[in-house]
Coordinates of C-alpha atoms and ligand atoms in Angstrom, one line a residue:
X1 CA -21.3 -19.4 -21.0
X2 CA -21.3 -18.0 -17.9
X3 CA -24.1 -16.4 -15.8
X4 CA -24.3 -12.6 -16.0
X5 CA -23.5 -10.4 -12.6
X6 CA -26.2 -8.3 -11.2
X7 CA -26.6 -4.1 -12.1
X8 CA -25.8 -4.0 -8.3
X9 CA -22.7 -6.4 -8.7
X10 CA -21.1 -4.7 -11.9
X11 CA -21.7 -1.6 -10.2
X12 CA -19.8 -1.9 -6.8
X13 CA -16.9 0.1 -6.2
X14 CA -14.4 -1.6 -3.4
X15 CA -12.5 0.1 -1.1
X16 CA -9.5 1.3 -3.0
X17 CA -7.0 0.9 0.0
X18 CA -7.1 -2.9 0.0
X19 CA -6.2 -2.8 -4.6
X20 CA -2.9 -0.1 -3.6
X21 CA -2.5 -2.7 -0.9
X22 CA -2.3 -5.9 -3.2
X23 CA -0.3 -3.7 -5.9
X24 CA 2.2 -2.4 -2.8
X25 CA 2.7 -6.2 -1.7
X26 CA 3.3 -7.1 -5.3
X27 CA 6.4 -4.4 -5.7
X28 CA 7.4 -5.3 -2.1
X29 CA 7.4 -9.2 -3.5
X30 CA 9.7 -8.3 -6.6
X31 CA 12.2 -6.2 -4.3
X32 CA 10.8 -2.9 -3.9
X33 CA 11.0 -0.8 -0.6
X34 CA 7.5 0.4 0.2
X35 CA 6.7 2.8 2.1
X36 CA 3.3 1.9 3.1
X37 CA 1.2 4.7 4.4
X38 CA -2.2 3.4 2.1
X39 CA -4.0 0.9 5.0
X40 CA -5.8 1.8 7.9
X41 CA -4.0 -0.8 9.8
X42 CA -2.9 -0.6 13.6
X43 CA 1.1 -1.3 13.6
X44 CA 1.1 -2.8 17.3
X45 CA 0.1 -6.5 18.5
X46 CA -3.0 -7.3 19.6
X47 CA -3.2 -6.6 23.2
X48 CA -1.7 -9.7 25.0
X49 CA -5.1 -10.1 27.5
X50 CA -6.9 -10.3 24.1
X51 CA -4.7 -13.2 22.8
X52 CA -4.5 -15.3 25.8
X53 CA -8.4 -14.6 26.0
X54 CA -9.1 -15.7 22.8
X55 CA -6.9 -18.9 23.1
X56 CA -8.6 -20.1 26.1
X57 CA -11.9 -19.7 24.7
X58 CA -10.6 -22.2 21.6
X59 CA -9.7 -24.6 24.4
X60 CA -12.7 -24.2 26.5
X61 CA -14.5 -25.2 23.2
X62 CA -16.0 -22.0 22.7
X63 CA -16.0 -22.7 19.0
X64 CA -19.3 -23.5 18.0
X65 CA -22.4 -21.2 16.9
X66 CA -23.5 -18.7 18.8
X67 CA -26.4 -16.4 19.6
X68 CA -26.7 -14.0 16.9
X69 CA -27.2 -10.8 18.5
X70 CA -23.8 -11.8 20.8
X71 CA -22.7 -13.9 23.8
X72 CA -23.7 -12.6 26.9
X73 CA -20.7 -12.2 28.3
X74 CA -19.7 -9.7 25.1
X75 CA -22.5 -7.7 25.2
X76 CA -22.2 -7.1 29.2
X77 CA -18.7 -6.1 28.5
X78 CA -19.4 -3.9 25.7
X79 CA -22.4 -2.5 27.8
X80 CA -19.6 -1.4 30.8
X81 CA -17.1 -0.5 28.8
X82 CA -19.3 2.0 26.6
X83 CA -21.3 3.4 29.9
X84 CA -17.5 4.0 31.5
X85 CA -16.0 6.2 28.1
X86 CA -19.2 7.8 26.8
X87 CA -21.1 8.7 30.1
X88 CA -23.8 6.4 28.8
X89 CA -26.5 4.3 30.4
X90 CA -26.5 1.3 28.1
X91 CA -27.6 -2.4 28.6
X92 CA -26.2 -5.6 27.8
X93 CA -29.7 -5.2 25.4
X94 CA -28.5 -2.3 23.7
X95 CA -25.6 -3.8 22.7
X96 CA -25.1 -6.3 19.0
X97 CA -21.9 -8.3 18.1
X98 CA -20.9 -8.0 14.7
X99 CA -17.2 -9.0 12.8
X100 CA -15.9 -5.4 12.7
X101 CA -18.2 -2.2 11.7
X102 CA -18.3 -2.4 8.7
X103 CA -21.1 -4.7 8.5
X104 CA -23.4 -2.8 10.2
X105 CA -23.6 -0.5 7.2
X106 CA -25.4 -3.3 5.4
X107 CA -27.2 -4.2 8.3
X108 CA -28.4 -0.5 9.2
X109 CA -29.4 0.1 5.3
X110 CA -31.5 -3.4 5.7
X111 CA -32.9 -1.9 8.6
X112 CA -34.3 1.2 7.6
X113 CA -34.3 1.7 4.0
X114 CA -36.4 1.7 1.3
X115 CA -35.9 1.5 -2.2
X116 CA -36.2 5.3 -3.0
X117 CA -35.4 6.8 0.2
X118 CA -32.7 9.6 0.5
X119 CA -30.0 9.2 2.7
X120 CA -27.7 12.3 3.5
X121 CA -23.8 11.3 3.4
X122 CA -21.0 13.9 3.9
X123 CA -18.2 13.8 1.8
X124 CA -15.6 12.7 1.2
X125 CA -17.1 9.4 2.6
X126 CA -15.9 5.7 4.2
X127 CA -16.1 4.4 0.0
X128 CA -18.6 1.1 1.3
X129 CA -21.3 3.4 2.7
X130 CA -22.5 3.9 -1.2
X131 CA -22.6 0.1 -2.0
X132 CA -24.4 -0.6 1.2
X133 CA -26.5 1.9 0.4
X134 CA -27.5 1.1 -3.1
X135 CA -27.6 -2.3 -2.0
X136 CA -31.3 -1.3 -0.4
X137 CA -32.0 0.7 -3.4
X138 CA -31.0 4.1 -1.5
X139 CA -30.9 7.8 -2.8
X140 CA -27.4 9.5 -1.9
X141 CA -27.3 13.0 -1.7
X142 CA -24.1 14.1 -1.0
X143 CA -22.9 17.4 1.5
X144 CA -19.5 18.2 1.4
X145 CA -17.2 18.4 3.8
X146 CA -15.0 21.9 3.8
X147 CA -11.1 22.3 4.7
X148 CA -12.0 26.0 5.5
X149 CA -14.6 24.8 8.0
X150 CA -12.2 21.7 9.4
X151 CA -14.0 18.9 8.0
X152 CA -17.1 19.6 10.4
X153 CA -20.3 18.8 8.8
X154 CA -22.5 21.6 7.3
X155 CA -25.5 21.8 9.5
X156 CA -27.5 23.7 7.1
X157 CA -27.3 20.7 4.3
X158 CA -28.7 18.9 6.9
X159 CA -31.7 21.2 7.4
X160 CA -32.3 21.4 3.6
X161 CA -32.1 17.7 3.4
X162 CA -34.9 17.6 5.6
X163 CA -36.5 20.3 4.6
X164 CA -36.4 19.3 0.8
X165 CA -36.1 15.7 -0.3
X166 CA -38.8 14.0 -1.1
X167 CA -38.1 11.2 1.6
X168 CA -35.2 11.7 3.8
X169 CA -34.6 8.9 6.0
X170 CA -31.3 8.3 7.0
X171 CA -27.7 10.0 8.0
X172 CA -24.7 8.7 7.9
X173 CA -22.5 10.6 10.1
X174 CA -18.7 9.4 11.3
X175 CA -16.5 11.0 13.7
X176 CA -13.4 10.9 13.9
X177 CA -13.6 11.3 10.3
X178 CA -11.8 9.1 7.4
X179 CA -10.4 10.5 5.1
X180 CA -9.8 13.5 6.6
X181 CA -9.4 13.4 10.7
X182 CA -12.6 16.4 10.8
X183 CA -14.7 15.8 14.2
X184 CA -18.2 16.4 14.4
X185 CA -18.2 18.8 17.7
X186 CA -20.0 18.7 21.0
X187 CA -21.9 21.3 19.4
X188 CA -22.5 20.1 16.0
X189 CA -24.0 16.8 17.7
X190 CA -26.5 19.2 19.8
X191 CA -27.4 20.5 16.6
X192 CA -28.2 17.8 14.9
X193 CA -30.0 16.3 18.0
X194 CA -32.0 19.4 17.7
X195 CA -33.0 19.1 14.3
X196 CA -33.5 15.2 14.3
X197 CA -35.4 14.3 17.2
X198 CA -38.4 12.9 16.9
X199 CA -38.1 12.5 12.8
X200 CA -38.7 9.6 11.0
X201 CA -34.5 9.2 10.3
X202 CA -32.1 7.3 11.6
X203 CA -28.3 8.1 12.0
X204 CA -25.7 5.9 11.0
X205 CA -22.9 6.8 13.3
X206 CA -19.8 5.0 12.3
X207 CA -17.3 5.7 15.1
X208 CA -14.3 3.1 14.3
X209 CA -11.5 6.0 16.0
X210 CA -13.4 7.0 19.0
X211 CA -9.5 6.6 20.9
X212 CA -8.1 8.6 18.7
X213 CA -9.3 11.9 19.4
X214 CA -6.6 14.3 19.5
X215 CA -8.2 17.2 21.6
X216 CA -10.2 16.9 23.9
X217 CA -12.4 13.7 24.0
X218 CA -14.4 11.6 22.1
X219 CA -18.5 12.4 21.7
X220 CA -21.3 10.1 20.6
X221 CA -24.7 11.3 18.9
X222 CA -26.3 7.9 21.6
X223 CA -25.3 10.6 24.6
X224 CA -28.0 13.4 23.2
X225 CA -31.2 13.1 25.1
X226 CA -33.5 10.8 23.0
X227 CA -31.2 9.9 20.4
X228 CA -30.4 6.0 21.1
X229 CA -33.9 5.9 19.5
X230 CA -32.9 7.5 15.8
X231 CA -29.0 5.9 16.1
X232 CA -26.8 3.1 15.6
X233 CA -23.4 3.7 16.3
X234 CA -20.5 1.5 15.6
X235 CA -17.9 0.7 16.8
X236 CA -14.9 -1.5 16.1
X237 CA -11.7 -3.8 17.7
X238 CA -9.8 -3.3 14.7
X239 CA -8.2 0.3 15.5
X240 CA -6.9 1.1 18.8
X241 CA -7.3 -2.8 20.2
X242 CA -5.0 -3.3 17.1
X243 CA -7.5 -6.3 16.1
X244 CA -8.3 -5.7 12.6
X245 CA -7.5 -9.8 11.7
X246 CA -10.1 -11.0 14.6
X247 CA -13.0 -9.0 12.9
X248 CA -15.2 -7.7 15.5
X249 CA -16.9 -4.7 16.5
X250 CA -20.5 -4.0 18.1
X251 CA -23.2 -1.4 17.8
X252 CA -25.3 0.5 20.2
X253 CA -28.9 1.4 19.6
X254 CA -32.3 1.0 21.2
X255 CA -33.7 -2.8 22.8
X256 CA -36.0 -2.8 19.7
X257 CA -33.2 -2.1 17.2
X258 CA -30.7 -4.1 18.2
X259 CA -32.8 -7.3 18.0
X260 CA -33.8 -6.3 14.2
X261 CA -29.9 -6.3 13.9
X262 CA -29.7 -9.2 15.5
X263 CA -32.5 -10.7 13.5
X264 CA -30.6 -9.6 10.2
X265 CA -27.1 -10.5 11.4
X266 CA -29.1 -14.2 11.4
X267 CA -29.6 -14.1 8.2
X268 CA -26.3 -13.0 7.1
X269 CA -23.9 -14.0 9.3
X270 CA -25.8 -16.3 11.4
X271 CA -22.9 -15.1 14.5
X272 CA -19.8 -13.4 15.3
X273 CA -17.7 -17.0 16.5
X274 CA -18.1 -16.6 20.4
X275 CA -14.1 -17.1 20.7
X276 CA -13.5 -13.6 19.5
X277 CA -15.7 -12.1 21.3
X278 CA -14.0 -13.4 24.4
X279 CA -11.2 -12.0 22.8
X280 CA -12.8 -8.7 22.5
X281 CA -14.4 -8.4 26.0
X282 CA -11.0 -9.1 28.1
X283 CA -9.4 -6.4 25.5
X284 CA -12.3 -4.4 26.8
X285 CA -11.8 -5.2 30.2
X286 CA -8.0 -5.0 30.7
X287 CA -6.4 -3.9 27.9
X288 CA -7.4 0.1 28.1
X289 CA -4.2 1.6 30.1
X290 CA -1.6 -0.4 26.8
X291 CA -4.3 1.0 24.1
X292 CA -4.3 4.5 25.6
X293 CA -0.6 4.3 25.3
X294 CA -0.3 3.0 21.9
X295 CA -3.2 5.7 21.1
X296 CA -0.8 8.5 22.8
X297 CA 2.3 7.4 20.2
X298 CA -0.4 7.8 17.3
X299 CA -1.4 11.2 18.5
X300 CA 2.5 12.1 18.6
X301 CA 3.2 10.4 15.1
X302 CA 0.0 12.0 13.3
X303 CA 1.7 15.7 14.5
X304 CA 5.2 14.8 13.2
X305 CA 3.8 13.7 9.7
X306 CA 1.4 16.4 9.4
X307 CA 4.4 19.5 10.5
X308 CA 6.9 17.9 8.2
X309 CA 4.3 17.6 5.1
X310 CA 4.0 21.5 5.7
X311 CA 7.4 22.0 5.1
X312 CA 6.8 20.5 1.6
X313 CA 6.1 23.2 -1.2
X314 CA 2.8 23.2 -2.5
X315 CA 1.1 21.1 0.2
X316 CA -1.1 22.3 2.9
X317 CA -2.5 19.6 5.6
X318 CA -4.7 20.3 8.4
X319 CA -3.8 18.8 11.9
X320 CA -6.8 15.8 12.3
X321 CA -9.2 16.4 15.1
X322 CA -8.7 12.8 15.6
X323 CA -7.8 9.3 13.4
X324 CA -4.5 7.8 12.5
X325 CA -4.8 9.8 8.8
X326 CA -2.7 12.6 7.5
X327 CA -5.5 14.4 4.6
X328 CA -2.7 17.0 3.0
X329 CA -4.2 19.5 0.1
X330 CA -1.5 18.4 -2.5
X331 CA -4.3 20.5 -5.2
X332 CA -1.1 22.7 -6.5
X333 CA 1.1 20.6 -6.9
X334 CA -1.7 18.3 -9.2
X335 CA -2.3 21.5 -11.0
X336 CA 1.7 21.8 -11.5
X337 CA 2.1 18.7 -13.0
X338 CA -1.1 18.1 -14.7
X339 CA -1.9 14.7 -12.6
X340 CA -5.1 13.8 -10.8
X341 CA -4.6 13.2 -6.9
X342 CA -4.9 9.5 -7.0
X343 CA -2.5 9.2 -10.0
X344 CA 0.0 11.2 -8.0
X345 CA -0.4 8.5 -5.3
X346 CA 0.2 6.0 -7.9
X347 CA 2.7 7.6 -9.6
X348 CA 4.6 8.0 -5.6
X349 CA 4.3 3.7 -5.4
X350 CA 4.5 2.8 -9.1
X351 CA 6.5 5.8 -11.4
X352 CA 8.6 7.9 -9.3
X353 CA 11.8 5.7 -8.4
X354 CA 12.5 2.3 -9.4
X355 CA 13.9 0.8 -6.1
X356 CA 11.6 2.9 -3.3
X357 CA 8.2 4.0 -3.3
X358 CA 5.0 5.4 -1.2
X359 CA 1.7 3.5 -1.0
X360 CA -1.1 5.7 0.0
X361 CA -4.2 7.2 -1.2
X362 CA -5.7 10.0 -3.8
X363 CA -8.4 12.2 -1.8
X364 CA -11.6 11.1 -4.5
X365 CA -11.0 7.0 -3.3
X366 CA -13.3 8.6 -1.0
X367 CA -15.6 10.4 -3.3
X368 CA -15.3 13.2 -5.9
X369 CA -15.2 15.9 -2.8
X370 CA -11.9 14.5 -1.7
X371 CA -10.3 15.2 -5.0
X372 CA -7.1 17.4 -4.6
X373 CA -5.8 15.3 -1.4
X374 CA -3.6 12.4 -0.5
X375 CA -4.6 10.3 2.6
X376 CA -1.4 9.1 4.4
X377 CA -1.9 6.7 7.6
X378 CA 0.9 7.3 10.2
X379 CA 1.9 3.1 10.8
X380 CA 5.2 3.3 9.9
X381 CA 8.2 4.5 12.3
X382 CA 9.1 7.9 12.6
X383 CA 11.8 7.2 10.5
X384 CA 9.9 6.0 7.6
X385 CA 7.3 8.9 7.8
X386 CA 10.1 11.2 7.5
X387 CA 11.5 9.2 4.6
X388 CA 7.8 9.3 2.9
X389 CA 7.6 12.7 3.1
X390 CA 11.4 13.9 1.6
X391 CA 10.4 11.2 -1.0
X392 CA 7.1 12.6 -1.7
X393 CA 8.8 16.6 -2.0
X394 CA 11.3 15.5 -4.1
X395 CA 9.4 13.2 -6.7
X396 CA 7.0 15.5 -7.0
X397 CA 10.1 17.9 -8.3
X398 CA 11.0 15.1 -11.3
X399 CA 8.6 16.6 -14.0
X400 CA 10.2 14.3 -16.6
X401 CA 9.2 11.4 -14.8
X402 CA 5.8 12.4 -13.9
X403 CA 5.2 13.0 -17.8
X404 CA 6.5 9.5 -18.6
X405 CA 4.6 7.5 -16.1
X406 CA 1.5 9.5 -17.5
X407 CA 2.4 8.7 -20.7
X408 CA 1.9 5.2 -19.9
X409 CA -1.3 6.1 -17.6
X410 CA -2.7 8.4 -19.3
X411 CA -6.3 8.0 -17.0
X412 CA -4.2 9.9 -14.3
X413 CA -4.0 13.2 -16.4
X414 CA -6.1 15.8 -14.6
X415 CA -8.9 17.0 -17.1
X416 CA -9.3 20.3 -15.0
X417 CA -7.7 21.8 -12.2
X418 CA -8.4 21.6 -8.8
X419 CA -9.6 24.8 -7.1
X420 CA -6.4 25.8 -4.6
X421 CA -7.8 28.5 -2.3
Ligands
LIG1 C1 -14.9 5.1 8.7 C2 -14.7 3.6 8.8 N1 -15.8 2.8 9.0 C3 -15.7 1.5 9.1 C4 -14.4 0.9 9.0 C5 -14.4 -0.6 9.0 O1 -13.8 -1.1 10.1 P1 -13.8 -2.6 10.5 O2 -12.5 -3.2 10.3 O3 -14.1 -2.6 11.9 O4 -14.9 -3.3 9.8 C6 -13.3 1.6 8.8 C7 -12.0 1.0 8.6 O5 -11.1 1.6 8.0 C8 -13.5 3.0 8.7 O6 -12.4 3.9 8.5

């Protein structure tokens, strides 16, 4: 017999992107053309300066452990290159190495948590924030995130949250936003500065697109007076240095936070290796001028997508404020043919045509307030974006085959319908 899983093991929900991606590489095995819109993935190579960086370091024998917290030289380069985007005034002590951001969800929830304590998460959400959560025993209470207000967060759930639960303790806030490309504004970050500061609560601010802003420029919570002292913000290699395999990222908070981090990265992790972080500091150093260019051909390709999904009947998507992601409303068209969101993204890679499909993503992977949308990245060459959507209009036209694939998948039928205004 063997042992029995954990509550919290049973309980875990993964991120959905990475099963559609297993189930898309499956059909693309057997034949299939894929049209694969469901990964967050950067299409271009990593940044030459990065590879050659990285490779030297393996030479130089920069292969064994490391500090925890980061190698110097990563953390000094992190430092710079944060001070020169944001307008901060960060230190090389401000600064933790970490494989990616995702981590530091875990890390932040060990941090500051308690078993009990409530932590406010708009939604729809990054799907690993509730694990990491409940893996501290965390409360979520969830604020939702409005088309009609462009994805920005509601500042007044934020006041209540405060105002009301029993022991509010923790935000998680991220901008550019996935699923749906909202931004937190200049103005909603003073706001929340205003209400935070000086509170017992720390902000989570999970800011993996920070280059792909699409208006404008990026902002960080860390640049409103006092707030390095209530933040850890994230950020990450793996989307606009194109470095997703490498897994590294860092976070920025206060001296005294940043060693905890380090302290619990120790534990964890015991170090990022020091070879990818060589990597990642020459990307940081010399690679900016070919990632700003690569970020300009996402900007384009996100505004070709999102126009020619407008053309399609029934769907409604809102240009992104930033992020590589396409959120359309595809809520009528699910009440037309009696399919939840994410079986109509099944039905597009599994049911629709034999030969061709489209991987991507029903809006509630990312929590029940996404419900009623399709995430799309934009990876794929113009061509093959145009091909997703004509393929996505015109399955969505083949009633017959929608009712067979339900048939067979008859979790996909939609219970209720979605609200369409
Ligand atoms: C909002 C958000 N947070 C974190 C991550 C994780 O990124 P990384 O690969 O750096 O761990 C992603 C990746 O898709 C993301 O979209």
């Amino acid at each position: 017999m063997s042992a029995s899983f954990s509550n919290f093991a049973t309980s875990v929900k993964a991120e959905t992107a990475f099963t559609v991606l297993a189930a898309a590489k499956r059909l693309i095995a057997d034949g299939k053309d894929v049209i694969e819109l469901e990964i967050g993935d950067s299409p271009f190579s990593t940044p030459e300066v990065a590879v050659e960086a990285g490779i030297q370091a393996i030479r130089d024998g920069r292969t064994h452990y490391g500090p925890s917290i980061g190698i110097p030289e990563f953390r000094e380069a992190a430092a710079e290159y944060v001070n020169r985007e944001y307008d901060l005034s960060v230190a090389a002590e401000n600064i933790v190495a970490g494989p990616g951001a995702k981590n530091f969800e875990q890390l932040f929830c060990e941090a500051f948590l308690n078993p009990g304590d409530g932590v406010l998460v708009f939604s729809p959400h990054f799907p690993t924030y509730p694990p990491n959560i409940a893996r501290r025993g965390g409360r979520i209470v969830l604020s939702a995130l409005k088309h009609a207000h462009d994805f920005r967060p509601n500042m007044d759930d934020v006041r209540t949250f405060l105002a009301e639960d029993p022991s509010p303790k923790a935000i998680f806030l991220n901008s550019p936003h996935n699923p749906t490309g909202g931004i937190t504004l200049l103005e909603d970050l003073e706001e929340l500065a205003e209400v935070l500061r000086g509170r017992d609560v720390a902000v989570f601010s999970d800011e993996p697109y920070d280059r792909m802003v699409w208006n404008g420029r990026h902002h960080s919570l860390l640049a409103q007076p006092g707030m390095i002292e209530q933040t850890v913000a994230a950020y990450t290699f793996s989307k606009s240095f194109s470095m997703s395999g490498w897994r590294l990222g860092f976070a920025v908070s206060n001296a005294k936070t940043i060693e905890m981090l380090g302290k619990l990265t120790n534990t964890a992790l015991s170090c990022v290796p020091p070879f990818t972080q060589l990597a990642g500091a020459a990307a940081m150093r010399e690679a900016c001028d070919e990632r700003d260019r690569q970020m300009g051909e996402f900007g384009r390709k996100v505004r070709r997508l999102v126009d020619e999904l407008n053309q399609v009947e029934g769907i409604s998507c809102l240009m992104p404020g930033g992020s590589f992601y396409a959120f359309p409303k595809v809520a009528a068209v699910c009440n037309r043919l009696g399919i939840t969101s994410h079986g109509l993204a099944m039905y597009l890679l599994e049911g629709a045509d034999d030969n061709r499909g489209v991987a991507c993503l029903g809006g509630e992977c990312f929590g029940e307030a996404g419900a009623g949308f399709l995430r799309l990245s934009c990876a794929e060459p113009d061509e093959r974006l145009s091909e997703a959507v004509s393929f996505i209009a015109s399955a969505a036209e083949d009633t017959r085959r929608v009712q067979s694939y339900l048939s067979s998948r008859p979790e996909y039928r939609l219970a209720n319908q979605y609200a369409v205004a």
